[in-house]
Structure formats: C-alpha cells, structure tokens
Amino acid sequence: MWETLLGATLTIGGYPILWREIVGNLFGLASAIGGMRRVVWAWPVGIIGNILLFTVFLGGVFHTPQNLDLYGQAGRQVMFLAVSVYGWIQWRRAKRSPTFTEPADTDPNRSIVSEPHEDSAAVQPHWATARQRIAMVVVAIVGTVGFSFIFQALGSWGPWADAWIFTGSMLATFGMARGWTEFWLIWIAVDVFGVPLLVSAGYYPSAMLYLVYGSFVLWGFFVWLRVQRHDNASDQGDRSSARSR
C-alpha cells in the first residue's frame, strides 16, 4: 500500500507526474498564503508539504519518474521542517504574550485563507536591521559556496543552483519566522534559479509552482509592506498624541 501511494501518478501529455509532488506543492502554496496572512496554521500546513516533497526530490532513492536526486531541494525540505517548528513556536508564543489581544468576534476556527483581524496576526512585519542584513548576505555567500561543493560531491543535479536554492530558502524561512519583510525578496531570488533547475530536471509541477510563487511573493511583499507602513504610522501617531498631553 505504501509503495502504491508513493508511486501514484497523473499522466499529462504522455508524461507521468507524481500526485505527491502536486499535493506537496499545494500544501506549500497554502502555507505561503497563511504566512502572508500571518496566521499560525501556516506552519503545520507547510510541514505536511515538506514531508511529501522530501520523497519527491530524492528521485533516485524513491524511484520517481525523473529518477534524479536534488539534494538541495530534498535537504531544504528537512530545513523547512526544522525552521517551521521554530516559526510555529515563535508565532504561538507571540499570540500568547500579554500584549496580544484577540477581538471577541474572531472565529477561532477561521481557515488560513480567511483574512484575520489585524489585531489577531501572529507577527508584525518590520525591516531587518543593518547588522542583520549584513549577516544575511554573508550567510548567502558562504552557504551557497559551501553547499555547492557538498551537493556536487553527493552527485546532485545542478549543484550551484541547488546550493543557492537551499541557502536562500533557509534565509527566507527564518526571515518569515522573525517577521522580516525582506524574506519575500529572498524568495524571488530563489525562484529565479529554481525554475530553470526544476525544468531541466523534469520536475514540471514544482517548476510551474515556482512561477506561481514568483507572482505570489511580490503580492505578499507589498501586503506586508502596507501593513508595516500602517503600523509605523499608527505608532508615530500614538507617540505624537502622548507628547501633546
């Protein structure tokens, strides 16, 4: 039964596509939507997608139609899972803090695609500090170079692109957990390299979803930027009001 579930495919244009690749990417998209709307359930939904896609990108191990191993893509699913647990804890802790207030009319069973009340969001978007940005650049360079050699030694398909995708995904997911608005821009840089890599390796559903992500992350960036500016304007107004008293 397990082998049947792993091997279930959908044939499109004469080419077999794994159902778990499609479903895993849909869970990933749902998680991204939940992240944009800043609801806690974005994290566990993403974890389900991570587990499914881990088995997809180790094609040589799990005998997928591509029969290729993308160690960076598979490894980042493990990283996503670990960082998602961290993000889940961070956002739940923020919602339980004494400064967090939930409006009385908020439905506790709202779905991740419903718009939460602005006071019920788990994290407030903000820019990273100059020091944090420098640290991100250093991690991006060192991580890409280091992992490229590791993935090349393991026999990964496209080790340099795979290494950046892994490193950039780590930075973006960590930035999302910390509430840094820049994490959306990092995702765009990941997509730029991710689409050609996945197309060349034959992972067409994942490549197509990367294109969808490209448009989505731009939308998410401007949503967070608008919320951030609104919060900053409100804080400035509160400070001005306090000084005038």
CSV table of C-alpha atoms in Angstrom, one decimal:
chain,number,residue,atom,x,y,z
A,1,MET,CA,0.0,0.0,0.0
A,2,TRP,CA,2.9,2.4,0.9
A,3,GLU,CA,4.5,1.7,-2.5
A,4,THR,CA,1.2,2.3,-4.3
A,5,LEU,CA,0.8,5.7,-2.6
A,6,LEU,CA,4.3,6.8,-3.3
A,7,GLY,CA,4.1,5.7,-6.9
A,8,ALA,CA,0.7,7.2,-7.8
A,9,THR,CA,1.0,9.3,-10.9
A,10,LEU,CA,-1.1,11.5,-13.1
A,11,THR,CA,-0.3,11.4,-16.8
A,12,ILE,CA,-0.3,14.7,-18.6
A,13,GLY,CA,0.8,14.9,-22.3
A,14,GLY,CA,2.1,11.4,-22.0
A,15,TYR,CA,4.4,12.3,-19.1
A,16,PRO,CA,3.8,10.8,-15.7
A,17,ILE,CA,3.7,13.2,-12.8
A,18,LEU,CA,3.6,12.1,-9.2
A,19,TRP,CA,0.5,13.0,-7.2
A,20,ARG,CA,2.6,13.6,-4.1
A,21,GLU,CA,4.6,16.3,-6.0
A,22,ILE,CA,1.3,18.1,-6.9
A,23,VAL,CA,-0.2,17.7,-3.4
A,24,GLY,CA,3.0,18.6,-1.7
A,25,ASN,CA,3.3,21.8,-3.7
A,26,LEU,CA,-0.3,22.7,-3.0
A,27,PHE,CA,0.4,22.4,0.8
A,28,GLY,CA,3.4,24.6,0.3
A,29,LEU,CA,1.3,27.2,-1.5
A,30,ALA,CA,-1.3,27.1,1.3
A,31,SER,CA,1.4,27.7,3.8
A,32,ALA,CA,2.7,30.7,1.9
A,33,ILE,CA,-0.8,32.1,1.8
A,34,GLY,CA,-1.1,31.6,5.6
A,35,GLY,CA,2.3,33.2,6.1
A,36,MET,CA,1.2,36.3,4.1
A,37,ARG,CA,-1.9,36.5,6.3
A,38,ARG,CA,0.2,35.9,9.4
A,39,VAL,CA,-1.8,33.0,10.8
A,40,VAL,CA,-0.2,30.3,13.0
A,41,TRP,CA,-1.6,27.4,11.0
A,42,ALA,CA,0.7,28.3,8.1
A,43,TRP,CA,3.5,26.4,9.7
A,44,PRO,CA,2.0,22.9,10.3
A,45,VAL,CA,0.4,23.0,6.8
A,46,GLY,CA,3.8,23.7,5.4
A,47,ILE,CA,5.3,20.8,7.3
A,48,ILE,CA,3.0,18.3,5.6
A,49,GLY,CA,4.1,19.6,2.2
A,50,ASN,CA,7.8,19.4,3.3
A,51,ILE,CA,7.4,15.7,4.1
A,52,LEU,CA,5.8,14.9,0.8
A,53,LEU,CA,8.3,16.9,-1.3
A,54,PHE,CA,11.3,15.3,0.5
A,55,THR,CA,10.3,12.0,-1.0
A,56,VAL,CA,9.8,13.6,-4.4
A,57,PHE,CA,13.2,15.3,-4.8
A,58,LEU,CA,15.2,12.1,-3.8
A,59,GLY,CA,14.1,10.6,-7.1
A,60,GLY,CA,16.9,8.1,-7.2
A,61,VAL,CA,16.1,6.8,-3.8
A,62,PHE,CA,12.3,6.7,-4.1
A,63,HIS,CA,12.4,5.8,-7.9
A,64,THR,CA,10.4,8.8,-9.2
A,65,PRO,CA,9.7,9.2,-12.9
A,66,GLN,CA,12.7,11.6,-13.1
A,67,ASN,CA,15.0,9.2,-11.2
A,68,LEU,CA,17.2,12.2,-10.2
A,69,ASP,CA,18.4,13.3,-6.8
A,70,LEU,CA,18.2,17.0,-6.0
A,71,TYR,CA,19.9,17.0,-2.6
A,72,GLY,CA,19.5,20.7,-2.1
A,73,GLN,CA,15.8,20.5,-2.8
A,74,ALA,CA,15.4,17.5,-0.6
A,75,GLY,CA,17.6,18.9,2.1
A,76,ARG,CA,15.7,22.2,2.2
A,77,GLN,CA,12.5,20.2,3.0
A,78,VAL,CA,14.3,19.0,6.2
A,79,MET,CA,15.4,22.5,6.9
A,80,PHE,CA,11.9,23.8,6.2
A,81,LEU,CA,10.5,21.3,8.7
A,82,ALA,CA,13.0,22.4,11.4
A,83,VAL,CA,12.6,26.1,10.8
A,84,SER,CA,8.8,25.7,10.6
A,85,VAL,CA,8.8,24.1,14.1
A,86,TYR,CA,10.7,27.2,15.2
A,87,GLY,CA,8.4,29.6,13.4
A,88,TRP,CA,5.3,27.8,14.8
A,89,ILE,CA,6.6,28.1,18.3
A,90,GLN,CA,7.6,31.8,17.8
A,91,TRP,CA,4.2,32.7,16.4
A,92,ARG,CA,2.2,30.8,19.0
A,93,ARG,CA,4.4,32.4,21.8
A,94,ALA,CA,3.6,35.9,20.3
A,95,LYS,CA,-0.1,35.2,20.3
A,96,ARG,CA,0.1,34.1,23.9
A,97,SER,CA,2.1,37.1,25.1
A,98,PRO,CA,0.4,39.6,27.5
A,99,THR,CA,0.4,42.3,24.8
A,100,PHE,CA,-1.5,40.2,22.3
A,101,THR,CA,-5.3,40.8,22.2
A,102,GLU,CA,-7.8,38.8,20.2
A,103,PRO,CA,-11.0,40.5,19.3
A,104,ALA,CA,-14.1,38.9,20.8
A,105,ASP,CA,-15.8,38.4,17.4
A,106,THR,CA,-12.9,36.5,15.9
A,107,ASP,CA,-13.8,33.0,14.8
A,108,PRO,CA,-11.2,30.7,16.4
A,109,ASN,CA,-11.7,28.1,13.7
A,110,ARG,CA,-11.0,30.5,10.8
A,111,SER,CA,-9.2,28.9,7.9
A,112,ILE,CA,-5.7,30.0,6.8
A,113,VAL,CA,-7.3,31.6,3.7
A,114,SER,CA,-9.6,33.8,5.6
A,115,GLU,CA,-8.5,37.4,6.5
A,116,PRO,CA,-7.6,37.6,10.2
A,117,HIS,CA,-8.4,40.7,12.1
A,118,GLU,CA,-5.3,42.9,12.2
A,119,ASP,CA,-5.0,42.6,15.9
A,120,SER,CA,-5.0,38.8,15.7
A,121,ALA,CA,-2.0,38.5,13.4
A,122,ALA,CA,0.8,36.4,14.9
A,123,VAL,CA,3.7,38.7,13.9
A,124,GLN,CA,4.1,42.3,12.9
A,125,PRO,CA,6.2,42.9,9.7
A,126,HIS,CA,9.4,45.0,10.0
A,127,TRP,CA,12.6,45.6,8.2
A,128,ALA,CA,15.7,43.7,9.4
A,129,THR,CA,18.5,45.9,10.9
A,130,ALA,CA,21.6,46.8,9.0
A,131,ARG,CA,23.6,44.2,11.0
A,132,GLN,CA,21.0,41.5,10.3
A,133,ARG,CA,21.1,42.3,6.6
A,134,ILE,CA,24.9,42.0,6.5
A,135,ALA,CA,24.6,38.7,8.3
A,136,MET,CA,22.1,37.5,5.7
A,137,VAL,CA,24.5,38.4,2.8
A,138,VAL,CA,27.4,36.6,4.5
A,139,VAL,CA,25.2,33.5,5.1
A,140,ALA,CA,24.0,33.6,1.5
A,141,ILE,CA,27.5,33.7,0.0
A,142,VAL,CA,29.2,31.3,2.4
A,143,GLY,CA,26.2,28.9,2.4
A,144,THR,CA,25.9,28.8,-1.4
A,145,VAL,CA,29.6,28.1,-1.9
A,146,GLY,CA,29.9,25.6,0.9
A,147,PHE,CA,26.8,23.6,0.0
A,148,SER,CA,27.6,23.6,-3.8
A,149,PHE,CA,30.7,21.5,-3.0
A,150,ILE,CA,28.8,19.2,-0.8
A,151,PHE,CA,26.0,18.7,-3.3
A,152,GLN,CA,28.4,18.2,-6.1
A,153,ALA,CA,30.2,15.5,-4.1
A,154,LEU,CA,26.9,13.8,-3.5
A,155,GLY,CA,26.0,13.9,-7.2
A,156,SER,CA,23.3,16.5,-7.1
A,157,TRP,CA,21.8,17.7,-10.4
A,158,GLY,CA,22.9,21.4,-10.8
A,159,PRO,CA,24.8,21.7,-7.5
A,160,TRP,CA,25.4,25.5,-7.7
A,161,ALA,CA,21.7,26.4,-8.3
A,162,ASP,CA,20.7,23.7,-5.8
A,163,ALA,CA,23.0,25.2,-3.2
A,164,TRP,CA,21.6,28.7,-3.6
A,165,ILE,CA,18.0,27.4,-3.5
A,166,PHE,CA,18.8,25.6,-0.3
A,167,THR,CA,20.6,28.5,1.3
A,168,GLY,CA,18.1,31.2,0.1
A,169,SER,CA,15.2,29.1,1.3
A,170,MET,CA,16.8,28.8,4.7
A,171,LEU,CA,17.2,32.5,4.9
A,172,ALA,CA,13.7,33.3,3.7
A,173,THR,CA,12.0,30.9,6.1
A,174,PHE,CA,14.0,32.1,9.0
A,175,GLY,CA,13.1,35.7,8.0
A,176,MET,CA,9.5,34.8,7.9
A,177,ALA,CA,9.7,33.4,11.4
A,178,ARG,CA,11.3,36.7,12.6
A,179,GLY,CA,8.8,38.9,10.7
A,180,TRP,CA,11.4,40.5,8.4
A,181,THR,CA,9.8,41.9,5.3
A,182,GLU,CA,12.9,41.2,3.3
A,183,PHE,CA,12.1,37.5,3.3
A,184,TRP,CA,9.8,38.0,0.4
A,185,LEU,CA,12.6,39.4,-1.7
A,186,ILE,CA,14.8,36.5,-0.9
A,187,TRP,CA,12.1,34.1,-2.2
A,188,ILE,CA,12.1,36.0,-5.5
A,189,ALA,CA,15.9,35.4,-5.8
A,190,VAL,CA,15.3,31.7,-5.1
A,191,ASP,CA,12.6,31.4,-7.8
A,192,VAL,CA,14.9,33.0,-10.4
A,193,PHE,CA,17.2,30.0,-10.1
A,194,GLY,CA,14.6,27.4,-9.1
A,195,VAL,CA,12.6,27.5,-12.3
A,196,PRO,CA,15.4,26.7,-14.7
A,197,LEU,CA,16.8,24.0,-12.4
A,198,LEU,CA,13.5,22.2,-12.0
A,199,VAL,CA,12.6,22.4,-15.7
A,200,SER,CA,16.0,20.9,-16.7
A,201,ALA,CA,15.5,18.1,-14.1
A,202,GLY,CA,11.9,17.3,-15.3
A,203,TYR,CA,10.1,18.4,-12.1
A,204,TYR,CA,7.5,20.3,-14.1
A,205,PRO,CA,4.7,20.7,-11.4
A,206,SER,CA,7.3,22.2,-9.0
A,207,ALA,CA,8.7,24.4,-11.7
A,208,MET,CA,5.3,25.7,-12.5
A,209,LEU,CA,4.6,26.4,-8.9
A,210,TYR,CA,7.8,28.3,-8.6
A,211,LEU,CA,6.4,30.6,-11.4
A,212,VAL,CA,3.2,31.0,-9.3
A,213,TYR,CA,5.3,31.7,-6.3
A,214,GLY,CA,7.1,34.4,-8.2
A,215,SER,CA,3.9,36.4,-8.6
A,216,PHE,CA,2.7,35.5,-5.2
A,217,VAL,CA,5.7,36.6,-3.3
A,218,LEU,CA,5.5,40.0,-5.0
A,219,TRP,CA,2.0,40.3,-3.8
A,220,GLY,CA,3.0,39.1,-0.3
A,221,PHE,CA,5.8,41.6,-0.2
A,222,PHE,CA,3.5,44.6,-0.9
A,223,VAL,CA,0.9,43.2,1.6
A,224,TRP,CA,3.5,43.1,4.4
A,225,LEU,CA,4.9,46.5,3.3
A,226,ARG,CA,1.5,48.1,3.5
A,227,VAL,CA,0.9,46.5,7.0
A,228,GLN,CA,4.3,47.7,8.1
A,229,ARG,CA,3.7,51.2,7.0
A,230,HIS,CA,0.3,51.3,8.6
A,231,ASP,CA,1.8,50.1,11.9
A,232,ASN,CA,4.6,52.6,11.7
A,233,ALA,CA,2.1,55.4,11.0
A,234,SER,CA,0.0,54.3,14.0
A,235,ASP,CA,3.0,54.2,16.3
A,236,GLN,CA,4.1,57.7,15.2
A,237,GLY,CA,0.5,59.0,15.8
A,238,ASP,CA,0.4,57.4,19.3
A,239,ARG,CA,3.8,59.0,20.2
A,240,SER,CA,2.6,62.4,18.9
A,241,SER,CA,-0.6,62.1,20.9
A,242,ALA,CA,1.3,61.2,24.0
A,243,ARG,CA,3.7,64.2,23.7
A,244,SER,CA,0.8,66.6,23.3
A,245,ARG,CA,-0.7,65.6,26.6
